[in-house]
PDB file of C-alpha atoms in Angstrom:
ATOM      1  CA  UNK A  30      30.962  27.692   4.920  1.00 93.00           C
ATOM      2  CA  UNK A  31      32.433  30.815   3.163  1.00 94.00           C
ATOM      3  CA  UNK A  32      30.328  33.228   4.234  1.00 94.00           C
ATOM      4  CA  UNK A  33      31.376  32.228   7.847  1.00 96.00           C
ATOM      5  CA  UNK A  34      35.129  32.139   7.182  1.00 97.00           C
ATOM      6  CA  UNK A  35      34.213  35.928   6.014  1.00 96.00           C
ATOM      7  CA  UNK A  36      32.681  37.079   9.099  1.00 96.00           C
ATOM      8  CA  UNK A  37      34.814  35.928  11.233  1.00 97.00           C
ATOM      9  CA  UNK A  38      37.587  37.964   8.799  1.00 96.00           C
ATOM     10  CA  UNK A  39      39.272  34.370   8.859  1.00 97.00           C
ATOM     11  CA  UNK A  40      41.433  32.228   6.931  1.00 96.00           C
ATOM     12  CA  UNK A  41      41.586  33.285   3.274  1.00 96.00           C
ATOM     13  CA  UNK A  42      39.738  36.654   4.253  1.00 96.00           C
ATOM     14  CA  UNK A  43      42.837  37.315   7.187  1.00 96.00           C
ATOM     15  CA  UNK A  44      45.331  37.489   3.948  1.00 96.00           C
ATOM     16  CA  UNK A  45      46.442  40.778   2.634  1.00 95.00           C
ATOM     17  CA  UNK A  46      44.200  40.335  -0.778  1.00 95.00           C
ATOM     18  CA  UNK A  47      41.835  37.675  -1.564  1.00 95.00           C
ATOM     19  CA  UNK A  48      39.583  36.384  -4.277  1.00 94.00           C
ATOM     20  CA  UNK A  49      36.818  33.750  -4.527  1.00 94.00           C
ATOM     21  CA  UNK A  50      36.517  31.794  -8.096  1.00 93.00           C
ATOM     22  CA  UNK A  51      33.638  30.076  -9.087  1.00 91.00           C
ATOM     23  CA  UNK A  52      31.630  29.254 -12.676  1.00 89.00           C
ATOM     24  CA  UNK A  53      28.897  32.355 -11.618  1.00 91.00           C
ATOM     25  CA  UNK A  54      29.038  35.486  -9.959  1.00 93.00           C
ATOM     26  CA  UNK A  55      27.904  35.021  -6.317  1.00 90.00           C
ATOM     27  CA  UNK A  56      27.564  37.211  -3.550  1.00 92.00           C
ATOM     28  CA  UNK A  57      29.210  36.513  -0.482  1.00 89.00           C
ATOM     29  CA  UNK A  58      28.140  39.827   1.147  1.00 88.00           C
ATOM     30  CA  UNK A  59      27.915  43.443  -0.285  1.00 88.00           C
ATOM     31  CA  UNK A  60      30.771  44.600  -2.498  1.00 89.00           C
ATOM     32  CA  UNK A  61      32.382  40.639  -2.313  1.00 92.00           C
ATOM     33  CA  UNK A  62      31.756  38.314  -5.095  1.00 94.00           C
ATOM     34  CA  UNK A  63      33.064  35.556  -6.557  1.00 93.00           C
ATOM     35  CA  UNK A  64      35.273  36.158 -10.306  1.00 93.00           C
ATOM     36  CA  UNK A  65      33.571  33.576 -12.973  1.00 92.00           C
ATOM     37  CA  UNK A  66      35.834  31.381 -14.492  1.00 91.00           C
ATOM     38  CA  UNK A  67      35.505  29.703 -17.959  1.00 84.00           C
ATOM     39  CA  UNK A  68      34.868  25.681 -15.919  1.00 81.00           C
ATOM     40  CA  UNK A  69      31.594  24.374 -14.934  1.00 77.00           C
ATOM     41  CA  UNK A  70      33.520  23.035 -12.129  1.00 69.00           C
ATOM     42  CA  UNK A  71      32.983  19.655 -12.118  1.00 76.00           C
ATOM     43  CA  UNK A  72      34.725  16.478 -12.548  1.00 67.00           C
ATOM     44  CA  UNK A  73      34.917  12.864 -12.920  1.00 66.00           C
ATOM     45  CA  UNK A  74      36.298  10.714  -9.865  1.00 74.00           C
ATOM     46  CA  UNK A  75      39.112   8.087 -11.028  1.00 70.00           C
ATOM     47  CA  UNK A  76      42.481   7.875 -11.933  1.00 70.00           C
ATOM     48  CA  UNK A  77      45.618   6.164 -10.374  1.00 69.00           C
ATOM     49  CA  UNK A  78      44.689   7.326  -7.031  1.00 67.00           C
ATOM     50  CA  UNK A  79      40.795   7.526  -7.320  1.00 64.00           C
ATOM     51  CA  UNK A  80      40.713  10.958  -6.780  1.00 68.00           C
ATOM     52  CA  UNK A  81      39.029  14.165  -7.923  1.00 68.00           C
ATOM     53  CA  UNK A  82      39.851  14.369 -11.968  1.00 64.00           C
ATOM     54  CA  UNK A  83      40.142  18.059 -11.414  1.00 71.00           C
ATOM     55  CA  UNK A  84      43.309  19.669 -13.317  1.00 82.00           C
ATOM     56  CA  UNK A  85      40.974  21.003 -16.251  1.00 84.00           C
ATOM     57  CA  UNK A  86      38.838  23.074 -13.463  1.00 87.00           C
ATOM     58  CA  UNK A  87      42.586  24.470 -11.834  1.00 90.00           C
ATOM     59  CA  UNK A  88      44.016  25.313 -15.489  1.00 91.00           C
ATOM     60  CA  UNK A  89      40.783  27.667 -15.726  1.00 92.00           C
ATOM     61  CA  UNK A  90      41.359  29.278 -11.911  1.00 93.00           C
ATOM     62  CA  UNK A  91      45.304  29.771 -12.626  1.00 94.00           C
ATOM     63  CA  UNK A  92      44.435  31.312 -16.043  1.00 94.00           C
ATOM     64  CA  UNK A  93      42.331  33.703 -14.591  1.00 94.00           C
ATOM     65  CA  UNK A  94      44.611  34.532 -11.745  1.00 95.00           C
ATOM     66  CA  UNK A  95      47.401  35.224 -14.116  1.00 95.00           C
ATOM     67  CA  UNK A  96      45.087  37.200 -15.846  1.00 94.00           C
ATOM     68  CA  UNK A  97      43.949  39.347 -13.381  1.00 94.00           C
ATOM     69  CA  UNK A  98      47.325  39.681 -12.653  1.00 95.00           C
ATOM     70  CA  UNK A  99      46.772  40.344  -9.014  1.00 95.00           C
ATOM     71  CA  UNK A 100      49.461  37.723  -8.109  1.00 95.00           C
ATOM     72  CA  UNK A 101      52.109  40.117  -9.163  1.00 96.00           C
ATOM     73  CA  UNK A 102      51.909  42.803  -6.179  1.00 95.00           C
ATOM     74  CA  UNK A 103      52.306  39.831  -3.382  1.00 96.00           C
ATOM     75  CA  UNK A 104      55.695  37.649  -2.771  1.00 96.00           C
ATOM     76  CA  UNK A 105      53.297  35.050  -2.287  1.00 97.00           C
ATOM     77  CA  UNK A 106      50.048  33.119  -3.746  1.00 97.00           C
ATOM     78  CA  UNK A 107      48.067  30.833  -1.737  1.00 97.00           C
ATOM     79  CA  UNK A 108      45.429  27.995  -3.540  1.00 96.00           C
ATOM     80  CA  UNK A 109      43.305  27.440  -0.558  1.00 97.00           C
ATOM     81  CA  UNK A 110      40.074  25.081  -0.411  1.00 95.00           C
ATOM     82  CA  UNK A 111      36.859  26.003   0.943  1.00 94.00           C
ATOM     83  CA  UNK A 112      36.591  23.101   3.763  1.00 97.00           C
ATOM     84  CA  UNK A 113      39.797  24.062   4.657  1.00 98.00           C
ATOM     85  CA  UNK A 114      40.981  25.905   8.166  1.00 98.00           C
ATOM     86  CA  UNK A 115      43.549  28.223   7.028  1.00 98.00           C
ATOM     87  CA  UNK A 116      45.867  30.352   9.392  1.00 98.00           C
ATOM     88  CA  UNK A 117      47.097  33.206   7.119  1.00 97.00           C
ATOM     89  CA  UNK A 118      49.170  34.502  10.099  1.00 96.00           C
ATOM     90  CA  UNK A 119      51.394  31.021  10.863  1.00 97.00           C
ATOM     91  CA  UNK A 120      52.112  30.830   7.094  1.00 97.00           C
ATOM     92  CA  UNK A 121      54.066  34.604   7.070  1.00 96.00           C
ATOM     93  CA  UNK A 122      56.094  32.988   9.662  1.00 95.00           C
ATOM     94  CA  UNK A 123      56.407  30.203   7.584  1.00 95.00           C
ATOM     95  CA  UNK A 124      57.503  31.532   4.659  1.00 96.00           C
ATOM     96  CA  UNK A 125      59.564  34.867   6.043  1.00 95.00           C
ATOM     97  CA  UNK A 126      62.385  32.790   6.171  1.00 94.00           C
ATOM     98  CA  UNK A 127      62.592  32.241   2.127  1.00 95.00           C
ATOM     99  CA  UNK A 128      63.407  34.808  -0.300  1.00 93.00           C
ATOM    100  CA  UNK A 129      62.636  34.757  -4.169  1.00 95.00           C
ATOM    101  CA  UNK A 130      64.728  32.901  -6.312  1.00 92.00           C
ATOM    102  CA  UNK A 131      64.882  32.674 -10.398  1.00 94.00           C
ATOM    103  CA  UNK A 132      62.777  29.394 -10.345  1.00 95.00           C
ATOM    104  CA  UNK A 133      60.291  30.284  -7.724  1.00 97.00           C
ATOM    105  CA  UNK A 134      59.427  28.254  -4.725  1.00 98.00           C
ATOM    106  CA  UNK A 135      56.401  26.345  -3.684  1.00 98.00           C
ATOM    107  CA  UNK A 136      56.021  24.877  -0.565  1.00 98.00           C
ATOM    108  CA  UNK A 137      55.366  20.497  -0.194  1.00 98.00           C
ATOM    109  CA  UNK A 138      52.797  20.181   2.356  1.00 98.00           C
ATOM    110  CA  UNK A 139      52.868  16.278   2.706  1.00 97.00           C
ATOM    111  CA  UNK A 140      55.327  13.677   2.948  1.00 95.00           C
ATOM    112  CA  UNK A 141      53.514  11.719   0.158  1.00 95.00           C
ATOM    113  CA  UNK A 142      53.728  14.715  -2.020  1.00 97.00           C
ATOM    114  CA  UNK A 143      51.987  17.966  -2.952  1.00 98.00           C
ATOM    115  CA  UNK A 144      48.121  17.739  -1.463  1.00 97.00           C
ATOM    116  CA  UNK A 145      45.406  19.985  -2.585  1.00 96.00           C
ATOM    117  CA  UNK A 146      43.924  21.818   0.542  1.00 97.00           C
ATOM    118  CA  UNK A 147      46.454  24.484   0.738  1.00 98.00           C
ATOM    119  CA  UNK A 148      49.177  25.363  -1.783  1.00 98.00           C
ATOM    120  CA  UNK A 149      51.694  28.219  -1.671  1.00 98.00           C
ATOM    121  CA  UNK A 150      53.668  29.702  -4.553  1.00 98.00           C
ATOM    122  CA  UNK A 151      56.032  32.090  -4.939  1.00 97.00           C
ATOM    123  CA  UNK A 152      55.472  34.886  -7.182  1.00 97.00           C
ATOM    124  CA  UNK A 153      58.382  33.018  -9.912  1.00 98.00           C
ATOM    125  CA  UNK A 154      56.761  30.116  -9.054  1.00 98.00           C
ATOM    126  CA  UNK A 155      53.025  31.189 -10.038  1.00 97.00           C
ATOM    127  CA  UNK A 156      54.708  32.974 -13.342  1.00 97.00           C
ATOM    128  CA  UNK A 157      56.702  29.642 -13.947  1.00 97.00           C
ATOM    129  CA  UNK A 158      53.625  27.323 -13.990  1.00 97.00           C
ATOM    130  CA  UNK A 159      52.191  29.497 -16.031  1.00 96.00           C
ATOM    131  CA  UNK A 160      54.519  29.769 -18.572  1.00 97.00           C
ATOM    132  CA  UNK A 161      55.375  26.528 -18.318  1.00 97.00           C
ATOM    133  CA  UNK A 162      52.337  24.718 -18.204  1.00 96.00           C
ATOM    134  CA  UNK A 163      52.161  23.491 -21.998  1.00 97.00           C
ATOM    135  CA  UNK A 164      56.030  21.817 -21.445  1.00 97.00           C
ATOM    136  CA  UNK A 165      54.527  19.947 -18.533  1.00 97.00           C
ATOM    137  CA  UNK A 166      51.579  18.893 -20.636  1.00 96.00           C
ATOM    138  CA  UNK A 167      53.342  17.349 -23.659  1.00 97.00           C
ATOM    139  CA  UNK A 168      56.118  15.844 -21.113  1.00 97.00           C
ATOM    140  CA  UNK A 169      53.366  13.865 -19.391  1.00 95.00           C
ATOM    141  CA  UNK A 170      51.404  12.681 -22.093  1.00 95.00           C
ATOM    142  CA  UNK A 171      55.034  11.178 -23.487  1.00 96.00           C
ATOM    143  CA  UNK A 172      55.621   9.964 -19.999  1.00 94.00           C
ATOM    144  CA  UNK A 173      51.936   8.295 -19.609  1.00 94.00           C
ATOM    145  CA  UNK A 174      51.272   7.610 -22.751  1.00 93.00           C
ATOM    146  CA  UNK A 175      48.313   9.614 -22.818  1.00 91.00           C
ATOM    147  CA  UNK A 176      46.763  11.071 -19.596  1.00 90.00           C
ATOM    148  CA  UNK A 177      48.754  10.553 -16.592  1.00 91.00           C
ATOM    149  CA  UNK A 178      44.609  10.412 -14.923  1.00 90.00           C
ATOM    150  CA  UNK A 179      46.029  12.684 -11.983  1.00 92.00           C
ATOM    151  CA  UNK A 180      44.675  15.175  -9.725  1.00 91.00           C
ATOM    152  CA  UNK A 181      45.875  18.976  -9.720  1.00 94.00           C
ATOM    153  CA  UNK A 182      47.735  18.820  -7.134  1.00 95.00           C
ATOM    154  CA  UNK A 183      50.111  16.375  -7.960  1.00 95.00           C
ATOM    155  CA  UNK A 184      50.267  17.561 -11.758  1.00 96.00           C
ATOM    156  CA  UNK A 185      51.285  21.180 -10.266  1.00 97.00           C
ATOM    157  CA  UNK A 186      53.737  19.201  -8.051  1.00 98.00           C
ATOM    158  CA  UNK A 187      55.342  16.834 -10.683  1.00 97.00           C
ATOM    159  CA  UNK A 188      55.080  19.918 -13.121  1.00 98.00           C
ATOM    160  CA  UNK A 189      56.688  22.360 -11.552  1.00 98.00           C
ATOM    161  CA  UNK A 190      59.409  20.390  -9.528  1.00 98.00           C
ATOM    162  CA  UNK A 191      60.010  17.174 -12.007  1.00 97.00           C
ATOM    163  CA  UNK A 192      59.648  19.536 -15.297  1.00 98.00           C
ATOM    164  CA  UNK A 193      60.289  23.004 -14.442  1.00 98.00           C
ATOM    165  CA  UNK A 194      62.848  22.915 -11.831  1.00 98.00           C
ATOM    166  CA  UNK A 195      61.361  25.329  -8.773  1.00 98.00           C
ATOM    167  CA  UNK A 196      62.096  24.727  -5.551  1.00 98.00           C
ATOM    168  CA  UNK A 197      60.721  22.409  -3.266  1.00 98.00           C
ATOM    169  CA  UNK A 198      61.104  22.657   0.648  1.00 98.00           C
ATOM    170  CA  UNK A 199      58.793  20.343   2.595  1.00 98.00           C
ATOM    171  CA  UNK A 200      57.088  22.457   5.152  1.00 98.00           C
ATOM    172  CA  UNK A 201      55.470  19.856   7.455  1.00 96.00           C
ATOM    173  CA  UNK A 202      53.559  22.289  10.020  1.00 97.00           C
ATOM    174  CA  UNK A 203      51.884  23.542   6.706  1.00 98.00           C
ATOM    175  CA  UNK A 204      49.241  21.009   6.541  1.00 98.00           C
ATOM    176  CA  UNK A 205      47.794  18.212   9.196  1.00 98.00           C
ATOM    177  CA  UNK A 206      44.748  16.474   6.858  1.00 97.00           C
ATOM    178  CA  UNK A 207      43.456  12.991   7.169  1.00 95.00           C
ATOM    179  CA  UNK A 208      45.089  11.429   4.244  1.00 93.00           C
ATOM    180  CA  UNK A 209      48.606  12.653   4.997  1.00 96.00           C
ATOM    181  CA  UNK A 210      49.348  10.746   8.628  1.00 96.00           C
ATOM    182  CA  UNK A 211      47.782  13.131  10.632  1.00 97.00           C
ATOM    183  CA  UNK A 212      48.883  12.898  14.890  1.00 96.00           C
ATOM    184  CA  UNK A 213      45.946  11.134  17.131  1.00 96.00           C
ATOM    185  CA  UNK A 214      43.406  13.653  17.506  1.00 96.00           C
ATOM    186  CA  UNK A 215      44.249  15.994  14.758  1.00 97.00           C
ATOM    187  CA  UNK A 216      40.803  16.432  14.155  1.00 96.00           C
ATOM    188  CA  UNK A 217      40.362  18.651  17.576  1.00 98.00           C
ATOM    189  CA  UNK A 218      42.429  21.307  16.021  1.00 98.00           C
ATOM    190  CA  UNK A 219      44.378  22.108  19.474  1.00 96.00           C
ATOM    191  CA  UNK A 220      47.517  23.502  17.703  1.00 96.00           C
ATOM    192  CA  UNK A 221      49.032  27.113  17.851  1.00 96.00           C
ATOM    193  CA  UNK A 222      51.514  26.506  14.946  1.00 96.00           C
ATOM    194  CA  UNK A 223      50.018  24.081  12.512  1.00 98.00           C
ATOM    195  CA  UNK A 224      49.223  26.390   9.239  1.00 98.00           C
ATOM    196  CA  UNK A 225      46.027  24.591   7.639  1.00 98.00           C
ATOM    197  CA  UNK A 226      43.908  22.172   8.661  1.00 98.00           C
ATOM    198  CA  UNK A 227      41.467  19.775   6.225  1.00 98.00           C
ATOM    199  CA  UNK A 228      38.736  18.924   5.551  1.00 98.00           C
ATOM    200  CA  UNK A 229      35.814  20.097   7.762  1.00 98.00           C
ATOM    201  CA  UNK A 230      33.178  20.645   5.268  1.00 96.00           C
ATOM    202  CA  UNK A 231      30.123  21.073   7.847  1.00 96.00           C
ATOM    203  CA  UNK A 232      30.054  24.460   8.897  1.00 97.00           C
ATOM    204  CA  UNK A 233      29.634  24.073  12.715  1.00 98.00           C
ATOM    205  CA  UNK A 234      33.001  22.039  12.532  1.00 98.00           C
ATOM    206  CA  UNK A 235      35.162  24.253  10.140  1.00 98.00           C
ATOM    207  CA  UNK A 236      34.112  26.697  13.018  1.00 98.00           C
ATOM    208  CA  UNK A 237      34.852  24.534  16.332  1.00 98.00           C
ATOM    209  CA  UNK A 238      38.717  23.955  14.400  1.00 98.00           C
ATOM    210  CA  UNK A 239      38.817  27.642  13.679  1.00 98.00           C
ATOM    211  CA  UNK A 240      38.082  28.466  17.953  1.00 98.00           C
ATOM    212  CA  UNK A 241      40.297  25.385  19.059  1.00 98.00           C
ATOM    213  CA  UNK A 242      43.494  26.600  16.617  1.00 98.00           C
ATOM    214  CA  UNK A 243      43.036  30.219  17.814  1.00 97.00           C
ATOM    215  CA  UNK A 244      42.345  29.386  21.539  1.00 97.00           C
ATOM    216  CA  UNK A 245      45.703  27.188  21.236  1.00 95.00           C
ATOM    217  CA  UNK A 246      47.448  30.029  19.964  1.00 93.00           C
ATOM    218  CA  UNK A 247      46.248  32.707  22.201  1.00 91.00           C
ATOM    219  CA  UNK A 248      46.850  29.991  25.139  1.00 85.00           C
ATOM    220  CA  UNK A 249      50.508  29.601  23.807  1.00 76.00           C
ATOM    221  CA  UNK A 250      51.494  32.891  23.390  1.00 65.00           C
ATOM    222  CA  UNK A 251      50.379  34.612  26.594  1.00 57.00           C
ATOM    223  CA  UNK A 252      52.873  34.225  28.296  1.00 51.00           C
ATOM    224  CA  UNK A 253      55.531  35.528  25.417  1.00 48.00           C
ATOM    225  CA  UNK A 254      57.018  38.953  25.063  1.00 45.00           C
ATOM    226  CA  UNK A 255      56.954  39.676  21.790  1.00 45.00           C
ATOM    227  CA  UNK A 256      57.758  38.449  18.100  1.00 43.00           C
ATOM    228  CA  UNK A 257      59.023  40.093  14.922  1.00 37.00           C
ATOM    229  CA  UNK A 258      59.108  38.328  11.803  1.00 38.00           C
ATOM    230  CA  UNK A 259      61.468  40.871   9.505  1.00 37.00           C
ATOM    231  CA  UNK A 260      61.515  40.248   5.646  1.00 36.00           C
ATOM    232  CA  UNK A 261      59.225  41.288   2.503  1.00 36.00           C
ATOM    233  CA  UNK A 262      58.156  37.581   2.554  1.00 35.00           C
ATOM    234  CA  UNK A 263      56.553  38.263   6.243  1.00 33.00           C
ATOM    235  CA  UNK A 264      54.565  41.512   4.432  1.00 33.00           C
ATOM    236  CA  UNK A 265      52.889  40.208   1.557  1.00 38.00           C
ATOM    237  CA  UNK A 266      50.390  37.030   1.262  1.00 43.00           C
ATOM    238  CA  UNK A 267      48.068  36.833  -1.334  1.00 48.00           C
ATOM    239  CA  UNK A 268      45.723  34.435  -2.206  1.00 50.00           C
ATOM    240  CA  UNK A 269      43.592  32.443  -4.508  1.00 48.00           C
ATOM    241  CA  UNK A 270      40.971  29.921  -3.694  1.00 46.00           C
ATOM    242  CA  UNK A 271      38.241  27.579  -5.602  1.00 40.00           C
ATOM    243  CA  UNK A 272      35.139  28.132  -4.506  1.00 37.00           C
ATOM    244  CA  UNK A 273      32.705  25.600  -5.350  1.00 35.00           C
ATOM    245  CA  UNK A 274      28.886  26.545  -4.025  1.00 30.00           C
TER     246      UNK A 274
END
């Protein structure tokens, strides 16, 4: 599924820098591996919301992003999953329009709340969480009374907004996924705007939602002049994805 997203130089691989993390070094093709984190990358199912018991595995892939330090040369950092049909291009339109404040920004994808397939931070915002992590730990286990049994997502998105005070704009052309109310016939991908779309694990279909998004997009634009999207926000999009093989 990667190794098609990266010849057809799309979705994470169409951002300015990119890396893939996983619990081994693998190679996607010469000179691109994966950076080994300290997770085995698995998880237990359960919870509140019988989900994907995953915020151990993300602790590991944000420590080593801070680490490598990467994050710091881009206004923005993008958690992106695999099965995921990312449009780096519609989010620097998306996001030219904020600038960097003291509490960083990240960007609510869903009207039920933060969901997993895509999340954007601001470079505050990554350095926040990271510092800040600990705070939102001890705060939830007084809150839960022990583990709140959440996902990653919404423990980043309770953490960060509830706890640490960044900002929170609800982008809704960021994400169109089955469990957030997608439109009839979301799953065709025939969209020129929408951002990210999720989940098409099977390869043939991540790549039928890639061709329908871009024909949409090439179809909507044709008969346009011309765009400029002005800003350091517009000029710098990082990103960091799982990568589970």
């Amino acid at each position: 599924l990667v190794r098609m997203q990266y010849e057809e130089s799309a979705c994470i691989f169409d951002c300015d820098e990119y890396r893939l993390y996983s619990d081994r070094v693998m190679e996607l093709a010469p000179g691109v591996e994966s950076v080994v984190v300290d997770s085995n990358l698995k998880c237990k199912i359960g919870g509140e919301f019988n989900t994907a018991l995953n915020t151990p595995i993300f602790f590991a892939v944000w420590d080593r992003v801070y680490k490598d330090g990467r994050y710091s040369k881009h206004d923005w950092t993008v958690k992106v999953d695999p099965d995921s049909v990312f449009f780096p291009s519609r989010l620097r339109r998306l996001v030219a329009k904020y600038r960097e404040s003291d509490p960083g920004t990240f960007l609510n994808n869903c009207n039920h709340g933060l969901h997993g397939p895509v999340e954007v931070f601001s470079r505050h915002a990554v350095e926040r969480w990271t510092a800040g992590r600990s705070k939102c730990q001890e705060h939830f286990v007084r809150q839960c009374s022990g583990d709140c049994g959440w996902g990653e997502d919404m423990f980043i998105d309770q953490c960060l907004w509830k706890v640490l005070g960044a900002l929170r704009p609800f982008e809704p052309e960021l994400l169109v996924e089955d469990h957030c109310d997608p439109p009839p016939g979301w799953e065709q991908c025939d969209d020129g705007v929408v951002t990210t779309f999720h989940p098409f694990k099977d390869v043939a279909a991540n790549k039928r939602c890639l061709e329908n998004a871009r024909a949409m997009e090439a179809s909507s634009s044709s008969d346009a002049i011309g765009e400029s999207v002005q800003g350091p926000s517009a000029d710098a999009l990082g990103a960091a994805t799982s990568f589970d093989a």
